[in-house]
Amino acid sequence: MSEIEIESRNLDLWYGSAQALKTITMAVPEKKVTAIIGPSGCGKSTFIRCINRMNDLIKDCRVTGELLFEGMDIYGKDTDVVALRKKIGMVFQKPNPFPMSIYDNVAYGPRLHGVTKNEELDRIVEESLKAAALWDEVAGILDRSALGLSGGQQQRLCIARTLAVEPKVVLFDEPCSALDPISTAKIEDLINNLKRDYTIIIVTHTMQQAARVSDFTAFFLLGELIEFGKTKQILEMPERKSTEDYITGRFG
Amino acid sequence: MTASISPATSDKAAKVMLWLSASIAILTLLFILGYIVIKGLSVVNLSFLLDSPRLSGAEGGISPAIMGTLCVVTVALLAAIPIGIGAAIYLTEYAPECAATHIITFGVECLAGVPSIVIGLFGYAFLVIYLGFGFSILSGGLALMFMILPWTVRASEEAIKTVPQALREASLALGATKWQTVSRVVLPSAIPGIMTGVILGVGKAIGETAVIMFTAGSSLLMPTSLFDPVRVLPYHLYILASEGISDRMAYGSSVVLLAMVLVINLAAITIQWHYGRHYVRN
Ligand SMILES: Nc1ncnc2c1ncn2[C@@H]1O[C@H](COP(=O)(O)OP(=O)(O)O)[C@@H](O)[C@H]1O
Ligand SMILES: [Mg+2]
């Protein structure tokens, strides 16, 4: 097994008085794809939104336990959240491009972080769009509004936008749930290519997707991590009864 | 109990009543517009717009009043837009959910309900006398700012709230700070909505004679500085009519004022129409 990139130890999370994550302990390996599966409402989004501190936006959200990124405590007192989010990017469930041109969407992050030279921005935009398998479709229309793209293209644009700030980890929260099968296939191919350079965590509600894209799989149920292991093993011979029930479609 | 009316009949009756109300509203508007235009249009020509008044306005044009109106409104806008947007950003993006925030919001609502004559008196006491701005464009503009501030804050708040949370999250997830997110994503998306609200506020405020007559003065000379007194158009026509100087000129001034309000409202509608399509997706 490769190096550990993200490690969670006894992580608990409460929304007000409702506990949404219960003592999650799990280690996410570097440059692999880790899938998180489980029925809706089991805390998948909540868990990955801890990793880039997106939960900070929610009032009354309280976290205890340890969550480490490259050995650094994500919820530590002097963690620089902005720097953390630069290193840990996120692609959301619904494509959310900014109402700007395609170019400006991708250049948004680099500009924030101080890139001002046009040649350099051009290069970053082109490389990011190529890495997100969108370049061929938009090369001639970079100055058009991103809102004119199809849903699948918008989602790949959001991926390009995330890659443009050179993160080490990319979190995907059900990135295909709003997309058609062809767009879904494109994004799955893309994720398979991205794992050479990035550590990827993907929340998915379909076991098939987990099987297609992931190396490791975590099964969540009611805020608990029930089982974690190689995807093949989790899907083919789960150790726990509830994992088996979920995978064979007995509930979910 | 009378015999029950069949649903079909009451449906018809309702339709007629609603049609009647709509017709009355539109006819009233058309009547007022028509009456003023017929009485006043003959006075309006290029020299009416560009000349200075003679004999207290009985002869000549109304150019100082047009100029005064534009100056006062410009000052009001320049002051109200940044303050209004700033307050709205604070209230929507930064203020904690607490009693103080609710009180501020409530205060803004109350300011919107203060009669213009009261704001005029306050402007007179505070701006003209206490701060020593005298009867001037500056005093008039700032007093008018108090009038349109609640509008600006409200319109800005509404516009900022329509910006989808998903865009804020996208920006923050890229490592943007809160201020970068507000200034680069939230505000640009909200600006058209804010402008529409502000312009509609101006359209309303431009006719607020009571505020301005206590603060801007009634000079018929062309202003040369912010501290010069001016007479705004609605006050000019009020004086023309109430002091029996010239009904003809009063109607002419009304036509010009109406035209200004119309242009302002058209500008608001154009902005809304042009940028409204932005929000269709997401
Ligand atoms: N902002 C929130 N405030 C309160 N409760 C929340 C919030 N977001 C999610 N929850 C609750 O936390 C639990 C886990 O939600 P979530 O992580 O979104 O599940 P999943 O992504 O697995 O569908 C659910 O019971 C949900 O109702
Ligand atoms: Mg979810």
Coordinates of C-alpha atoms and ligand atoms in Angstrom, one line a residue:
Chain A
M1 CA 0.0 0.0 0.0
S2 CA 1.2 3.5 -0.9
E3 CA 1.7 6.5 1.4
I4 CA -1.2 7.8 3.5
E5 CA -2.4 11.2 2.4
I6 CA -5.4 11.7 4.6
E7 CA -6.0 10.1 7.9
S8 CA -9.0 10.4 10.1
R9 CA -8.9 9.2 13.7
N10 CA -12.0 8.9 15.8
L11 CA -13.6 11.8 13.9
D12 CA -17.0 12.9 15.4
L13 CA -19.2 15.5 13.9
W14 CA -22.4 17.1 15.2
Y15 CA -24.9 19.4 13.5
G16 CA -26.3 21.1 16.6
S17 CA -27.2 18.1 18.7
A18 CA -27.5 15.6 15.9
Q19 CA -24.4 13.5 15.5
A20 CA -23.7 13.0 11.8
L21 CA -20.3 11.2 12.0
K22 CA -19.4 8.7 14.6
T23 CA -15.8 7.9 15.4
I24 CA -14.7 7.6 11.8
T25 CA -11.2 6.1 11.6
M26 CA -9.8 5.6 8.1
A27 CA -6.7 6.2 6.0
V28 CA -6.8 7.4 2.5
P29 CA -3.8 6.4 0.4
E30 CA -2.0 8.8 -1.9
K31 CA -2.6 8.8 -5.7
K32 CA -5.4 6.3 -5.5
V33 CA -9.1 6.6 -5.9
T34 CA -11.1 6.0 -2.8
A35 CA -14.8 5.7 -3.1
I36 CA -17.3 6.4 -0.4
I37 CA -20.6 4.6 -0.7
G38 CA -23.6 4.2 1.4
P39 CA -27.3 5.1 1.5
S40 CA -28.3 8.7 1.2
G41 CA -28.1 10.6 4.5
C42 CA -25.3 8.4 5.9
G43 CA -22.8 11.2 6.1
K44 CA -20.7 10.8 2.9
S45 CA -20.9 14.5 2.0
T46 CA -20.4 15.5 5.6
F47 CA -17.2 13.5 5.8
I48 CA -15.6 14.8 2.6
R49 CA -16.6 18.3 3.5
C50 CA -14.6 18.0 6.7
I51 CA -11.5 17.3 4.6
N52 CA -11.5 20.8 3.0
R53 CA -13.3 22.4 6.0
M54 CA -16.3 23.3 3.9
N55 CA -18.4 22.5 7.0
D56 CA -17.0 25.7 8.5
L57 CA -19.8 27.5 6.6
I58 CA -22.4 25.7 8.6
K59 CA -23.4 27.3 11.9
D60 CA -23.6 24.9 14.8
C61 CA -21.3 22.3 13.2
R62 CA -18.9 20.8 15.7
V63 CA -16.0 18.5 15.0
T64 CA -13.9 16.4 17.4
G65 CA -11.2 13.8 16.9
E66 CA -8.3 14.0 14.5
L67 CA -8.2 14.6 10.8
L68 CA -4.7 14.7 9.2
F69 CA -3.5 15.8 5.8
E70 CA 0.1 14.9 5.2
G71 CA 0.4 14.6 8.9
M72 CA -1.0 18.1 9.5
D73 CA -4.0 18.6 11.7
I74 CA -6.8 19.9 9.4
Y75 CA -8.8 21.2 12.3
G76 CA -5.7 22.4 14.1
K77 CA -5.8 25.9 15.7
D78 CA -3.3 27.5 13.4
T79 CA -4.3 25.7 10.2
D80 CA -4.6 28.1 7.3
V81 CA -7.9 27.2 5.8
V82 CA -7.3 29.1 2.6
A83 CA -4.0 27.3 2.0
L84 CA -5.6 24.0 2.9
R85 CA -8.4 24.5 0.3
K86 CA -5.8 25.3 -2.3
K87 CA -4.3 21.9 -1.8
I88 CA -7.5 20.0 -1.4
G89 CA -9.9 20.9 -4.2
M90 CA -13.6 19.9 -4.5
V91 CA -16.0 19.2 -7.3
F92 CA -19.6 19.4 -6.3
Q93 CA -22.7 17.4 -7.0
K94 CA -24.3 20.0 -9.2
P95 CA -22.0 21.7 -11.8
N96 CA -21.4 25.2 -10.4
P97 CA -19.5 27.2 -13.0
F98 CA -19.2 31.0 -12.3
P99 CA -21.3 33.2 -14.6
M100 CA -18.2 34.2 -16.4
S101 CA -16.4 33.1 -19.6
I102 CA -14.9 29.6 -19.8
Y103 CA -11.4 31.1 -19.6
D104 CA -12.2 33.2 -16.5
N105 CA -13.7 30.2 -14.8
V106 CA -10.4 28.3 -15.1
A107 CA -8.2 31.3 -14.5
Y108 CA -10.2 32.3 -11.3
G109 CA -8.1 30.2 -8.9
P110 CA -4.7 31.1 -10.3
R111 CA -5.6 34.8 -10.3
L112 CA -6.6 34.5 -6.7
H113 CA -3.3 33.1 -5.9
G114 CA -1.3 35.8 -7.6
V115 CA -0.8 34.7 -11.2
T116 CA -1.1 37.8 -13.3
K117 CA 0.9 37.2 -16.5
N118 CA -1.3 36.5 -19.4
E119 CA 1.1 33.9 -21.0
E120 CA 1.2 32.0 -17.8
L121 CA -2.6 32.2 -17.3
D122 CA -3.0 31.0 -20.9
R123 CA -0.8 28.1 -20.3
I124 CA -2.6 27.1 -17.0
V125 CA -6.0 27.4 -18.7
E126 CA -4.9 25.2 -21.6
E127 CA -3.3 22.6 -19.5
S128 CA -6.1 22.4 -17.0
L129 CA -8.7 22.1 -19.8
K130 CA -6.7 19.4 -21.4
A131 CA -6.3 17.5 -18.1
A132 CA -10.1 17.8 -17.7
A133 CA -10.6 16.4 -21.3
L134 CA -12.5 19.6 -22.3
W135 CA -9.9 21.4 -24.3
D136 CA -10.9 20.0 -27.7
E137 CA -14.5 21.0 -27.2
V138 CA -13.9 24.6 -26.0
A139 CA -10.5 25.7 -27.5
G140 CA -12.2 28.1 -29.9
I141 CA -14.8 29.5 -27.6
L142 CA -12.9 30.3 -24.4
D143 CA -14.5 33.7 -24.2
R144 CA -18.1 32.4 -24.3
S145 CA -20.1 32.2 -21.1
A146 CA -19.6 29.0 -19.2
L147 CA -23.3 28.8 -18.6
G148 CA -23.8 28.0 -22.3
L149 CA -22.1 24.6 -21.9
S150 CA -23.9 21.3 -21.5
G151 CA -24.2 19.9 -17.9
G152 CA -21.4 17.4 -18.6
Q153 CA -19.1 20.0 -20.1
Q154 CA -19.8 22.3 -17.1
Q155 CA -18.8 19.6 -14.7
R156 CA -15.6 19.0 -16.6
L157 CA -15.0 22.7 -16.6
C158 CA -15.4 22.7 -12.8
I159 CA -12.8 19.9 -12.7
A160 CA -10.5 22.0 -14.8
R161 CA -11.1 24.9 -12.6
T162 CA -10.1 22.8 -9.6
L163 CA -7.0 21.4 -11.3
A164 CA -5.8 24.9 -12.2
V165 CA -4.8 25.7 -8.6
E166 CA -2.7 22.5 -8.5
P167 CA -4.2 20.7 -5.6
K168 CA -2.8 17.4 -4.3
V169 CA -6.2 16.0 -3.4
V170 CA -9.5 16.3 -5.3
L171 CA -12.7 15.6 -3.5
F172 CA -15.7 14.6 -5.7
D173 CA -19.2 14.7 -4.2
E174 CA -21.4 12.6 -6.5
P175 CA -20.0 14.4 -9.6
C176 CA -22.2 12.5 -12.0
S177 CA -25.5 12.4 -10.3
A178 CA -26.9 15.2 -12.4
L179 CA -25.4 13.9 -15.7
D180 CA -26.4 11.6 -18.5
P181 CA -24.6 8.2 -19.0
I182 CA -22.3 9.5 -21.8
S183 CA -21.1 12.5 -19.7
T184 CA -20.8 10.1 -16.8
A185 CA -18.6 7.8 -18.7
K186 CA -16.4 10.7 -19.8
I187 CA -15.9 11.8 -16.2
E188 CA -15.2 8.3 -15.0
D189 CA -12.5 8.0 -17.7
L190 CA -11.1 11.3 -16.6
I191 CA -10.9 10.2 -12.9
N192 CA -9.1 7.1 -14.0
N193 CA -6.5 9.3 -15.6
L194 CA -6.3 11.8 -12.8
K195 CA -5.2 9.3 -10.2
R196 CA -1.7 9.3 -11.7
D197 CA -1.2 12.8 -10.3
Y198 CA -3.8 13.3 -7.6
T199 CA -5.3 11.6 -4.6
I200 CA -9.0 11.3 -5.2
I201 CA -11.9 10.7 -3.0
I202 CA -15.2 10.2 -4.7
V203 CA -18.6 10.0 -3.1
T204 CA -20.9 7.9 -5.2
H205 CA -24.3 6.4 -4.8
T206 CA -23.8 3.6 -7.3
M207 CA -21.7 0.6 -6.6
Q208 CA -21.1 0.2 -10.3
Q209 CA -19.3 3.5 -10.4
A210 CA -17.3 2.6 -7.3
A211 CA -16.3 -0.6 -9.1
R212 CA -15.4 1.2 -12.3
V213 CA -13.2 4.0 -10.9
S214 CA -12.0 3.2 -7.4
D215 CA -9.1 1.3 -5.8
F216 CA -10.5 1.5 -2.3
T217 CA -14.0 1.7 -1.0
A218 CA -15.4 2.9 2.3
F219 CA -19.0 1.9 3.2
F220 CA -20.8 4.3 5.5
L221 CA -24.1 3.7 7.3
L222 CA -25.9 6.0 9.6
G223 CA -22.8 8.1 10.2
E224 CA -20.5 5.2 10.9
L225 CA -17.7 3.6 8.8
I226 CA -18.8 0.0 8.5
E227 CA -16.1 -1.3 6.3
F228 CA -13.1 -0.1 4.4
G229 CA -10.8 -2.0 2.0
K230 CA -9.9 -2.8 -1.5
T231 CA -12.9 -2.1 -3.8
K232 CA -12.9 -5.6 -5.2
Q233 CA -13.0 -7.1 -1.8
I234 CA -15.7 -4.8 -0.5
L235 CA -17.9 -5.4 -3.5
E236 CA -17.3 -9.1 -3.9
M237 CA -16.8 -10.5 -0.4
P238 CA -17.7 -8.0 2.2
E239 CA -17.0 -9.0 5.8
R240 CA -20.0 -7.3 7.4
K241 CA -23.6 -8.3 6.9
S242 CA -24.9 -4.7 6.5
T243 CA -22.3 -4.1 3.7
E244 CA -23.5 -7.2 1.9
D245 CA -27.1 -6.2 2.3
Y246 CA -26.4 -2.8 0.8
I247 CA -24.4 -4.2 -2.1
T248 CA -26.9 -6.8 -3.0
G249 CA -29.6 -4.1 -2.9
R250 CA -31.5 -5.3 0.1
F251 CA -31.7 -1.7 1.3
G252 CA -30.5 1.8 0.2
Chain B
M1 CA -78.7 33.7 2.5
T2 CA -79.2 34.5 -1.1
A3 CA -79.5 31.8 -3.6
S4 CA -76.0 30.4 -4.2
I5 CA -74.2 31.8 -7.2
S6 CA -72.8 29.2 -9.6
P7 CA -69.0 28.9 -9.8
A8 CA -69.2 29.8 -13.5
T9 CA -71.0 33.1 -12.7
S10 CA -68.7 34.1 -9.9
D11 CA -65.7 33.3 -12.2
K12 CA -67.1 35.6 -14.8
A13 CA -67.9 38.3 -12.2
A14 CA -64.4 38.1 -10.8
K15 CA -62.9 38.4 -14.3
V16 CA -65.0 41.5 -15.0
M17 CA -64.1 43.1 -11.7
L18 CA -60.4 42.4 -12.2
W19 CA -60.5 43.7 -15.7
L20 CA -62.3 46.8 -14.5
S21 CA -59.6 47.5 -11.8
A22 CA -56.8 47.1 -14.3
S23 CA -58.6 49.4 -16.8
I24 CA -59.1 52.1 -14.1
A25 CA -55.5 51.9 -13.1
I26 CA -54.3 52.2 -16.7
L27 CA -56.8 54.9 -17.7
T28 CA -55.8 57.0 -14.7
L29 CA -52.2 56.8 -15.7
L30 CA -53.0 57.6 -19.3
F31 CA -55.3 60.5 -18.3
I32 CA -52.7 62.1 -16.1
L33 CA -49.9 61.6 -18.7
G34 CA -52.2 62.8 -21.5
Y35 CA -53.4 65.9 -19.6
I36 CA -49.9 67.0 -18.6
V37 CA -48.5 66.4 -22.0
I38 CA -51.3 68.2 -23.8
K39 CA -51.0 71.2 -21.5
G40 CA -47.2 71.3 -21.4
L41 CA -45.8 69.9 -24.5
S42 CA -46.2 73.1 -26.5
V43 CA -43.8 74.9 -24.1
V44 CA -41.1 72.3 -24.4
N45 CA -38.5 73.0 -27.0
L46 CA -34.7 73.2 -27.2
S47 CA -34.5 76.7 -25.7
F48 CA -36.9 75.8 -22.9
L49 CA -34.4 73.1 -22.0
L50 CA -31.2 75.1 -22.5
D51 CA -32.2 78.7 -21.5
S52 CA -32.2 80.3 -18.0
P53 CA -35.5 81.4 -16.6
R54 CA -36.5 85.1 -16.7
L55 CA -39.1 86.8 -14.6
S56 CA -39.0 84.1 -11.8
G57 CA -39.6 81.5 -14.4
A58 CA -42.6 83.0 -16.2
E59 CA -40.5 83.4 -19.3
G60 CA -37.3 81.6 -20.6
G61 CA -36.2 78.1 -19.9
I62 CA -35.5 75.8 -17.0
S63 CA -31.9 74.7 -17.5
P64 CA -30.7 75.6 -14.0
A65 CA -33.5 73.4 -12.5
I66 CA -32.6 70.5 -14.8
M67 CA -29.0 70.9 -13.9
G68 CA -29.8 71.2 -10.2
T69 CA -31.9 68.0 -10.3
L70 CA -29.2 66.1 -12.1
C71 CA -26.5 67.3 -9.6
V72 CA -28.5 66.5 -6.5
V73 CA -29.5 63.1 -7.8
T74 CA -25.9 62.3 -8.8
V75 CA -24.6 63.3 -5.3
A76 CA -27.3 61.1 -3.7
L77 CA -26.4 58.2 -5.9
L78 CA -22.7 58.5 -5.4
A79 CA -23.3 58.5 -1.7
A80 CA -26.0 55.9 -1.5
I81 CA -24.5 53.2 -3.7
P82 CA -21.3 52.4 -1.8
I83 CA -23.0 52.8 1.6
G84 CA -26.0 50.8 0.6
I85 CA -24.0 48.0 -1.0
G86 CA -21.6 47.9 1.9
A87 CA -24.4 47.7 4.5
A88 CA -26.1 45.0 2.4
I89 CA -22.9 42.9 2.1
Y90 CA -22.4 43.2 5.8
L91 CA -26.0 42.2 6.6
T92 CA -26.1 39.3 4.2
E93 CA -22.6 37.9 4.3
Y94 CA -20.9 38.9 7.5
A95 CA -23.4 39.8 10.2
P96 CA -24.0 37.0 12.8
E97 CA -27.5 35.8 13.2
C98 CA -28.3 37.8 16.3
A99 CA -30.6 40.4 17.8
A100 CA -28.4 43.3 16.8
T101 CA -28.5 42.2 13.1
H102 CA -32.3 42.0 13.2
I103 CA -32.5 45.4 14.9
I104 CA -30.3 47.0 12.1
T105 CA -32.5 45.4 9.4
F106 CA -35.6 46.6 11.2
G107 CA -34.0 50.1 11.4
V108 CA -33.5 50.1 7.7
E109 CA -37.1 49.2 7.2
C110 CA -38.2 52.0 9.4
L111 CA -36.0 54.5 7.6
A112 CA -37.9 53.6 4.5
G113 CA -41.1 54.5 6.2
V114 CA -40.1 57.9 7.5
P115 CA -42.1 60.7 5.7
S116 CA -40.0 62.7 3.3
I117 CA -40.9 66.0 5.1
V118 CA -39.3 64.6 8.3
I119 CA -36.1 63.7 6.4
G120 CA -36.2 67.1 4.9
L121 CA -36.3 68.8 8.3
F122 CA -33.6 66.5 9.6
G123 CA -31.5 67.4 6.6
Y124 CA -32.1 71.1 7.2
A125 CA -31.1 70.8 10.9
F126 CA -28.2 68.5 10.5
L127 CA -26.7 69.2 7.0
V128 CA -27.6 72.8 6.3
I129 CA -27.2 74.2 9.8
Y130 CA -25.2 71.9 12.0
L131 CA -22.6 70.8 9.4
G132 CA -22.8 74.2 7.8
F133 CA -23.2 72.9 4.3
G134 CA -25.9 75.6 3.8
F135 CA -28.6 75.3 1.1
S136 CA -26.5 73.5 -1.5
I137 CA -26.2 70.6 -3.9
L138 CA -24.3 68.7 -1.2
S139 CA -27.0 69.1 1.5
G140 CA -29.8 68.2 -1.0
G141 CA -27.9 65.2 -2.3
L142 CA -27.1 63.8 1.1
A143 CA -30.6 64.3 2.3
L144 CA -31.9 62.5 -0.8
M145 CA -29.3 59.8 0.1
F146 CA -31.2 59.2 3.4
M147 CA -34.3 58.8 1.3
I148 CA -32.9 56.2 -1.1
L149 CA -30.6 54.4 1.3
P150 CA -33.2 51.9 2.5
W151 CA -34.1 51.2 -1.1
T152 CA -30.4 50.6 -2.0
V153 CA -29.8 48.4 1.0
R154 CA -33.0 46.3 0.4
A155 CA -32.4 46.0 -3.3
S156 CA -28.8 45.0 -2.7
E157 CA -29.7 42.5 0.0
E158 CA -32.3 40.9 -2.3
A159 CA -29.8 40.8 -5.2
I160 CA -27.1 39.3 -3.1
K161 CA -29.4 36.7 -1.7
T162 CA -30.3 35.5 -5.2
V163 CA -26.7 34.6 -5.9
P164 CA -26.6 30.8 -5.4
Q165 CA -24.8 29.4 -2.4
A166 CA -23.1 26.9 -4.8
L167 CA -21.1 29.8 -6.3
R168 CA -19.8 30.9 -2.9
E169 CA -18.8 27.3 -2.1
A170 CA -17.1 26.9 -5.5
S171 CA -15.0 30.0 -4.8
L172 CA -14.1 29.2 -1.3
A173 CA -13.2 25.6 -2.3
L174 CA -10.6 27.1 -4.7
G175 CA -8.9 28.8 -1.7
A176 CA -10.6 32.2 -2.0
T177 CA -11.0 34.2 1.1
K178 CA -14.4 35.4 2.1
W179 CA -13.7 38.9 0.8
Q180 CA -12.3 37.6 -2.5
T181 CA -15.5 35.5 -2.9
V182 CA -17.8 38.5 -2.1
S183 CA -15.9 40.9 -4.4
R184 CA -15.2 38.6 -7.3
V185 CA -18.2 36.3 -7.5
V186 CA -21.1 37.5 -5.3
L187 CA -21.0 41.2 -6.2
P188 CA -20.6 40.9 -10.0
S189 CA -23.5 38.5 -10.0
A190 CA -25.6 40.9 -7.9
I191 CA -24.7 44.2 -9.5
P192 CA -27.5 44.2 -12.2
G193 CA -30.1 43.6 -9.5
I194 CA -28.5 46.2 -7.3
M195 CA -28.5 48.8 -10.1
T196 CA -32.1 48.1 -10.9
G197 CA -33.1 48.7 -7.3
V198 CA -31.0 51.8 -7.0
I199 CA -32.3 53.3 -10.2
L200 CA -35.9 52.6 -9.2
G201 CA -35.1 54.3 -5.9
V202 CA -33.8 57.4 -7.7
G203 CA -36.9 57.5 -9.9
K204 CA -38.9 57.7 -6.8
A205 CA -36.6 60.1 -5.0
I206 CA -36.3 62.6 -7.9
G207 CA -39.9 63.8 -7.2
E208 CA -39.4 64.1 -3.4
T209 CA -39.8 67.9 -3.3
A210 CA -40.2 68.0 0.5
V211 CA -36.7 66.6 1.2
I212 CA -35.0 68.9 -1.3
M213 CA -36.7 72.2 -0.7
F214 CA -35.4 72.2 2.9
T215 CA -31.9 71.4 1.9
A216 CA -31.0 72.3 -1.7
G217 CA -32.5 75.8 -1.7
S218 CA -34.4 77.5 -4.5
S219 CA -31.8 79.4 -6.4
L220 CA -32.4 79.8 -10.1
L221 CA -28.8 80.5 -10.9
M222 CA -26.7 77.9 -12.7
P223 CA -24.6 76.1 -9.9
T224 CA -20.9 76.2 -10.2
S225 CA -19.9 74.2 -7.1
L226 CA -21.2 71.5 -4.7
F227 CA -21.8 74.2 -2.2
D228 CA -24.1 76.3 -4.5
P229 CA -27.8 76.3 -3.8
V230 CA -30.0 74.9 -6.6
R231 CA -33.7 74.6 -7.3
V232 CA -34.7 71.1 -8.3
L233 CA -37.4 70.6 -11.0
P234 CA -40.3 69.4 -8.8
Y235 CA -39.8 72.4 -6.5
H236 CA -39.6 74.7 -9.4
L237 CA -42.9 73.6 -10.8
Y238 CA -44.4 73.7 -7.3
I239 CA -43.4 77.3 -7.0
L240 CA -44.5 78.2 -10.6
A241 CA -48.0 76.7 -9.9
S242 CA -48.5 77.7 -6.2
E243 CA -47.4 81.3 -6.6
G244 CA -49.3 81.7 -9.8
I245 CA -46.2 82.6 -11.8
S246 CA -47.1 80.6 -14.9
D247 CA -49.3 77.5 -15.3
R248 CA -48.0 77.0 -18.8
M249 CA -44.4 76.8 -17.6
A250 CA -45.4 74.6 -14.7
Y251 CA -46.9 72.1 -17.1
G252 CA -43.9 72.3 -19.3
S253 CA -41.6 71.6 -16.4
S254 CA -43.9 68.6 -15.5
V255 CA -43.4 67.1 -18.9
V256 CA -39.6 67.4 -18.5
L257 CA -39.8 65.8 -15.1
L258 CA -42.0 63.0 -16.3
A259 CA -39.6 62.4 -19.2
M260 CA -36.7 62.1 -16.7
V261 CA -38.6 59.6 -14.5
L262 CA -39.5 57.6 -17.6
V263 CA -35.9 57.5 -18.8
I264 CA -34.8 56.4 -15.4
N265 CA -37.3 53.6 -15.2
L266 CA -36.6 52.5 -18.7
A267 CA -32.9 52.3 -17.7
A268 CA -33.8 50.1 -14.8
I269 CA -36.0 47.8 -17.0
T270 CA -33.3 47.6 -19.6
I271 CA -30.7 46.5 -17.1
Q272 CA -33.0 43.9 -15.6
W273 CA -33.9 42.6 -19.0
H274 CA -30.4 42.5 -20.2
Y275 CA -28.9 40.7 -17.2
G276 CA -32.0 38.8 -16.1
R277 CA -31.0 35.9 -18.4
H278 CA -27.9 35.4 -16.3
Y279 CA -29.8 33.7 -13.6
V280 CA -31.8 31.3 -15.7
R281 CA -29.3 28.4 -15.1
N282 CA -28.0 27.2 -11.7
Ligands
LIG1 N1 -26.3 21.6 7.2 C1 -26.8 20.6 7.9 N2 -27.5 20.9 9.0 C2 -28.0 19.9 9.8 N3 -28.0 18.6 9.4 C3 -27.4 18.2 8.3 C4 -26.8 19.3 7.4 N4 -26.2 18.6 6.3 C5 -26.5 17.3 6.5 N5 -27.2 17.1 7.6 C6 -27.6 15.8 8.1 O1 -26.4 15.0 8.3 C7 -26.7 13.7 7.8 C8 -25.7 13.3 6.8 O2 -25.9 14.1 5.6 P1 -25.0 14.0 4.3 O3 -23.6 14.0 4.7 O4 -25.4 15.1 3.4 O5 -25.4 12.6 3.8 P2 -25.0 11.9 2.3 O6 -24.1 12.8 1.6 O7 -24.4 10.6 2.7 O8 -26.3 11.7 1.6 C9 -28.1 13.6 7.3 O9 -28.9 13.1 8.4 C10 -28.5 15.1 7.1 O10 -29.8 15.3 7.4
MG2 MG -24.4 13.9 -0.2

